[in-house]
Short mmCIF file of C-alpha atoms in Angstrom, two decimals:
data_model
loop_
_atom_site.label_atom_id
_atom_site.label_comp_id
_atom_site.label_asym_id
_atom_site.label_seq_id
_atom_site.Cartn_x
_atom_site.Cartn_y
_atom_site.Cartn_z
CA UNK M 1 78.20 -21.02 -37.66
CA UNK M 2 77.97 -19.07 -34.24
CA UNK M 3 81.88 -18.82 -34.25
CA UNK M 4 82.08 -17.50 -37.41
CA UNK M 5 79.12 -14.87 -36.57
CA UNK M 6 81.09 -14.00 -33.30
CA UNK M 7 84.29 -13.24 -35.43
CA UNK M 8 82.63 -11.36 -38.18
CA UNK M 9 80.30 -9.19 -35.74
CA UNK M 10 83.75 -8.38 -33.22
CA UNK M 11 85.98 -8.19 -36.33
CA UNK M 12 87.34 -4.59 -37.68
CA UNK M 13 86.50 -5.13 -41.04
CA UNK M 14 84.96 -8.14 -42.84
CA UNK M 15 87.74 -10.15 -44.77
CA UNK M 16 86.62 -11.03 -48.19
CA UNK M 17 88.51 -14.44 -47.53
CA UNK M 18 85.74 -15.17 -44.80
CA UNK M 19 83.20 -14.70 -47.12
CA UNK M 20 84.53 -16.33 -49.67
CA UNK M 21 84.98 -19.55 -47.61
CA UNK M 22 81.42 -19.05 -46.04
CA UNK M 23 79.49 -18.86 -48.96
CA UNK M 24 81.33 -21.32 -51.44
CA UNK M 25 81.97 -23.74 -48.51
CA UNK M 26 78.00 -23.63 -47.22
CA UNK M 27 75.93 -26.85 -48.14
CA UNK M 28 73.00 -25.01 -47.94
CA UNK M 29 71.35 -22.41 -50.18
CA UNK M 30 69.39 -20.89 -46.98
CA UNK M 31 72.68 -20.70 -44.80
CA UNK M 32 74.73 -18.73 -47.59
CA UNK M 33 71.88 -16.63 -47.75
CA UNK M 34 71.77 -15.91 -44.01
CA UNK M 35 75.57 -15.57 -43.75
CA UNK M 36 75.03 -13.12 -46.72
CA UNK M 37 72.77 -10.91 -44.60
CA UNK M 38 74.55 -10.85 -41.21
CA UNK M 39 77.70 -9.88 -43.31
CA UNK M 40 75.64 -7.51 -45.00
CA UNK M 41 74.42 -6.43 -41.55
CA UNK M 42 77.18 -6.39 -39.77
CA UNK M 43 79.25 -4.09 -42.39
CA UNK M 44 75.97 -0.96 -42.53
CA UNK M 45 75.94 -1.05 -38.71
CA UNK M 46 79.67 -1.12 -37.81
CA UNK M 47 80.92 0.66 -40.91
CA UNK M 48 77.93 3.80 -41.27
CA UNK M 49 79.81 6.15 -38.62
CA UNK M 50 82.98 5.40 -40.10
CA UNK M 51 85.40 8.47 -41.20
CA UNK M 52 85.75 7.90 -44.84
CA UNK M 53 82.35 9.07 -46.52
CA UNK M 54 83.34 10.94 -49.77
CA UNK M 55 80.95 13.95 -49.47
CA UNK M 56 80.18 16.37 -52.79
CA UNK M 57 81.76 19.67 -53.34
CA UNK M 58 78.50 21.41 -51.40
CA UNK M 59 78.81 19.04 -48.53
CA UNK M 60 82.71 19.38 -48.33
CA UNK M 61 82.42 23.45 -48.57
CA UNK M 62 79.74 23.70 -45.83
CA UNK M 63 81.72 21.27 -43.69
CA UNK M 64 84.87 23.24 -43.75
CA UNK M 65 82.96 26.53 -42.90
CA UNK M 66 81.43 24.60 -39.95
CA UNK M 67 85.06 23.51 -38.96
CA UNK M 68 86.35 27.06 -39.20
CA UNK M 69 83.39 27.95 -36.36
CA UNK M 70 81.03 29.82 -38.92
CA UNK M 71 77.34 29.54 -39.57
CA UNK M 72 76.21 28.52 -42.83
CA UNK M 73 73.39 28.77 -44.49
CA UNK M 74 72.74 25.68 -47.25
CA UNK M 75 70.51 25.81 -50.22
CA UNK M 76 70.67 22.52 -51.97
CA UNK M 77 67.91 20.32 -54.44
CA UNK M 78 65.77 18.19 -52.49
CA UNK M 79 67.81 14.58 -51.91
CA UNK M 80 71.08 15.87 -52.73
CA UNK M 81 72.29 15.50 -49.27
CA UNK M 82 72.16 18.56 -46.97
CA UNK M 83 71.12 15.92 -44.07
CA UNK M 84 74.82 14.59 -44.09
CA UNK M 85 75.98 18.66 -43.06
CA UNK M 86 73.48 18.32 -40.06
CA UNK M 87 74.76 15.14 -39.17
CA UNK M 88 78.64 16.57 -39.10
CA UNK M 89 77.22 19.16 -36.89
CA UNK M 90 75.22 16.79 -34.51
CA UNK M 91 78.93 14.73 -34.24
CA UNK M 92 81.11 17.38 -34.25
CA UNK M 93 79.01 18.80 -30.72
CA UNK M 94 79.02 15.53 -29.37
CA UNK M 95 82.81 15.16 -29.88
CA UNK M 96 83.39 18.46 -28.12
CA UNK M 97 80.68 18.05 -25.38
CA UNK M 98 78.57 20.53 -26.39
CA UNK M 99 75.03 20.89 -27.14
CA UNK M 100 73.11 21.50 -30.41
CA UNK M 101 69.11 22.01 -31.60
CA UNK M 102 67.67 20.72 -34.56
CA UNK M 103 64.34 22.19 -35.45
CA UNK M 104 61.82 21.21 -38.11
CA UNK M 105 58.64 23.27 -39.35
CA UNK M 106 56.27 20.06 -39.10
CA UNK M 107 55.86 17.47 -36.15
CA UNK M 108 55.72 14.15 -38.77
CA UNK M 109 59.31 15.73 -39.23
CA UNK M 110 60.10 16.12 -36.16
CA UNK M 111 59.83 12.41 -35.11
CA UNK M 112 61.24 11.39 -38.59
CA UNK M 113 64.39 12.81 -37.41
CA UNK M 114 64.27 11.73 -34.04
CA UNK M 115 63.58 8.01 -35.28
CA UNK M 116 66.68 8.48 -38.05
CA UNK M 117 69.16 10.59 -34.96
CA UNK M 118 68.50 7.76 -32.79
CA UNK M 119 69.90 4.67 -34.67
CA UNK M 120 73.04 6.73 -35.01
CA UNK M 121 73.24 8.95 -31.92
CA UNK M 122 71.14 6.60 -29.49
CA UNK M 123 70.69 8.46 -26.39
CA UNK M 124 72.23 11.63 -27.24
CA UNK M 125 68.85 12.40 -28.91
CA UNK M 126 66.14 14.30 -27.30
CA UNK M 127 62.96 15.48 -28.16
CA UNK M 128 60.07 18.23 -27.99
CA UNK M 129 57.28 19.15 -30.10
CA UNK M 130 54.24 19.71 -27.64
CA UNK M 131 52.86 16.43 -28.12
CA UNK M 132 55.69 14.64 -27.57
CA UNK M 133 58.66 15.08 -24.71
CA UNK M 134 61.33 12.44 -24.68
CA UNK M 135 64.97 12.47 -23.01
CA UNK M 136 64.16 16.73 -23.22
CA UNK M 137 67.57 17.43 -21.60
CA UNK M 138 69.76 15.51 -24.33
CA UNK M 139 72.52 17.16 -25.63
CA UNK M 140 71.30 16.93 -28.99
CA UNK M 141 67.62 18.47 -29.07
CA UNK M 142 64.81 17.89 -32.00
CA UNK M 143 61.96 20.42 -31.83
CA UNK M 144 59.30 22.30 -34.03
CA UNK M 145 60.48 25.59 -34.78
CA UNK M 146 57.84 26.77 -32.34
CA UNK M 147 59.15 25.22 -29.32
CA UNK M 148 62.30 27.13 -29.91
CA UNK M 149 61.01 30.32 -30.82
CA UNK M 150 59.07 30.13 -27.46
CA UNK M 151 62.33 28.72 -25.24
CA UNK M 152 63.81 32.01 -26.80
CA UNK M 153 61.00 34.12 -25.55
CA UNK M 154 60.13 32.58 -22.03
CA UNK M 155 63.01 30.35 -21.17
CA UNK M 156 66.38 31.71 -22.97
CA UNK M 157 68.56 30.28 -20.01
CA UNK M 158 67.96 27.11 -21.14
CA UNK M 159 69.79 27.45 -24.37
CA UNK M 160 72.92 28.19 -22.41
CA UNK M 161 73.99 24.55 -22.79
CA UNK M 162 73.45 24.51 -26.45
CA UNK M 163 76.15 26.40 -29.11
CA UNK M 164 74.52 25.23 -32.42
CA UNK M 165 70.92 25.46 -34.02
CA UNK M 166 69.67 23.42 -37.14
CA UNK M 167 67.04 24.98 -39.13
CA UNK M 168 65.66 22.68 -41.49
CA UNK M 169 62.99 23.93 -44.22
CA UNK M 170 64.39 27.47 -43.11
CA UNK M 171 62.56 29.01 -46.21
CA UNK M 172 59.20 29.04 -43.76
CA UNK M 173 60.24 32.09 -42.97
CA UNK M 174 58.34 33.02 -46.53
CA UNK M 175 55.31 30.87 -44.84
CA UNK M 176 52.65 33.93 -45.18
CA UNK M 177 51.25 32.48 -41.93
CA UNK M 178 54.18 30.99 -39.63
CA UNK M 179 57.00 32.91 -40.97
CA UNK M 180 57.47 35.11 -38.39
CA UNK M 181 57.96 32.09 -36.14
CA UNK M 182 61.26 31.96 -37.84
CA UNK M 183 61.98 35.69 -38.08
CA UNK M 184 61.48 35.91 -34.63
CA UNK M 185 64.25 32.72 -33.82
CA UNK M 186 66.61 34.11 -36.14
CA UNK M 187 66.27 37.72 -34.36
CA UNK M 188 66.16 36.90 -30.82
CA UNK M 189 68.67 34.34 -31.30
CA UNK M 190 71.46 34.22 -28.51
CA UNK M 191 74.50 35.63 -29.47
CA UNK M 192 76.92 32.44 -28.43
CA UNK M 193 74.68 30.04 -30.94
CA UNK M 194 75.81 29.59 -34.40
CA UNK M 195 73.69 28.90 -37.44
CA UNK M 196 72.68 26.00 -40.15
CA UNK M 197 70.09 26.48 -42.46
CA UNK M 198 68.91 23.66 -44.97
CA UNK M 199 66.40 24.49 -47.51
CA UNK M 200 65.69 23.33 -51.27
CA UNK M 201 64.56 26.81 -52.27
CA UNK M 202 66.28 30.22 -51.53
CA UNK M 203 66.16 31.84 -54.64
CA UNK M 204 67.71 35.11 -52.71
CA UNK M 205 69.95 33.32 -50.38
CA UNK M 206 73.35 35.91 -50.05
CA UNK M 207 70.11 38.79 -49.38
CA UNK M 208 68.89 36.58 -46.60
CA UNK M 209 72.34 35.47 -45.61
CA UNK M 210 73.20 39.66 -45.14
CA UNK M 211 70.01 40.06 -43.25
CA UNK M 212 71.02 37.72 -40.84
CA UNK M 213 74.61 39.30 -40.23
CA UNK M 214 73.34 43.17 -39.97
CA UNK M 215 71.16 41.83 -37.04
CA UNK M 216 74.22 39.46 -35.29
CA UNK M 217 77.01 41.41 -36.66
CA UNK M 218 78.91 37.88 -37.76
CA UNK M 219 79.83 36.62 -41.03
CA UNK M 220 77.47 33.61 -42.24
CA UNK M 221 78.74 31.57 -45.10
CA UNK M 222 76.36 30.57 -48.43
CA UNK M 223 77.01 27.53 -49.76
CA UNK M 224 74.76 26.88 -52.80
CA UNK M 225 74.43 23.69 -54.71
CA UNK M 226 71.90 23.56 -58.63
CA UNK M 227 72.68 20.04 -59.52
CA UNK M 228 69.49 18.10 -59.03
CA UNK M 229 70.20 14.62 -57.79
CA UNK M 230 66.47 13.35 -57.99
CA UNK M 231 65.02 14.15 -61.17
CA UNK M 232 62.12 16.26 -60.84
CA UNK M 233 59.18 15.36 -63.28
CA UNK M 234 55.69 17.69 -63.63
CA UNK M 235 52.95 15.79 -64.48
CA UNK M 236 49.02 17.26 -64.71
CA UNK M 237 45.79 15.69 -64.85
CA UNK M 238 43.07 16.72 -67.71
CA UNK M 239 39.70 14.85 -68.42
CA UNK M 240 40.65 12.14 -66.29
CA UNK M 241 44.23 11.16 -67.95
#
């Protein structure tokens, strides 16, 4: 059983022969069950970072901006996927040696990310929210949009290293309260860092999208996506029902 583990695990690809032979060849109901996992396993760890995801037309279109060295600004239903973009971003900075921020408006999401970055990037991944400061000078960087908007204002050498920002939720910039923490990022920017937005709800996104180039004076790119994924259900409560 251990050889056929140390095959499978140091193997390119799982052979369907293998398993075959493994699970209609085991005695034991508990052993093909175990096998079943570890091949199971083996295939979502050693086959997730693989080239070959199909993306949809959204994902493909933003991609293909981000390729062609343009920021992009995403507006997609919640679930449909806009995390993959980021992720092509976080890989394609890595691959070149460069760095890249990826800032959230809560701290829960914050440490979501860092938690879901990690099993994929491992040390590349960094964080800062004020509470917490872990592997800070990583050259892929999770903050609060606060810590950014204040490394623009105090410490703007700093973001010399880094050529790519993430805004996720960038529709807090409507936040009656906090939106001028984004305003503020999104003026004061640096000039050599280029842009990714991700929000669910832009309902004037090519208005924003022009706001943003009369203040940088570069062309961003709106991708826009209405199909809905998730289905989205509205339920209300009266007299207790």
């Amino acid at each position: 059983i251990l050889l056929i583990f140390e095959y499978v695990f140091h193997s390119k690809f799982t052979s369907p022969v293998l398993v075959y032979l493994v699970y209609f060849n085991s005695k034991k109901a508990k052993l093909q069950h175990i096998i079943l996992l570890f091949l199971l396993a083996k295939s979502i760890i050693l086959d997730y970072n693989k080239n070959d995801m199909v993306y949809d037309r959204f994902q493909q279109e933003a991609i293909e901006y981000i390729n062609q060295g343009y920021s992009v600004i995403v507006s997609a239903p919640t679930g449909a996927g806009k995390t993959a973009i980021a992720e092509h971003v976080i890989s394609k900075c890595l691959e070149d040696k460069i760095g890249v921020i990826y800032t959230a408006p809560l701290k829960a999401l914050s440490n979501q990310k860092f938690r879901d970055f990690t099993v994929n990037f491992a040390d590349n991944i960094g964080i800062l929210t004020g509470d917490v400061s872990l592997n800070a000078n990583a050259p892929v960087l999770i903050m609060t949009t606060e810590i950014f908007r204040n490394k623009i204002m105090d410490d703007s050498k700093s973001l010399e290293q880094y050529s790519w920002i993430i805004f996720d939720e960038i529709h807090y910039i409507d936040n009656p309260e906090r939106g001028t923490v984004w305003e503020e990022s999104l003026i004061f920017l640096p000039k050599h860092i280029k842009i990714l937005g991700l929000s669910a709800t832009i309902p004037n996104i090519r208005q924003f999208a022009s706001w943003i180039e009369s203040i940088h004076k570069k062309e961003i790119k709106v991708v826009v996506e209405e199909k809905r994924p998730v289905p989205l259900h509205f339920l209300y409560q009266c007299q207790n029902q």
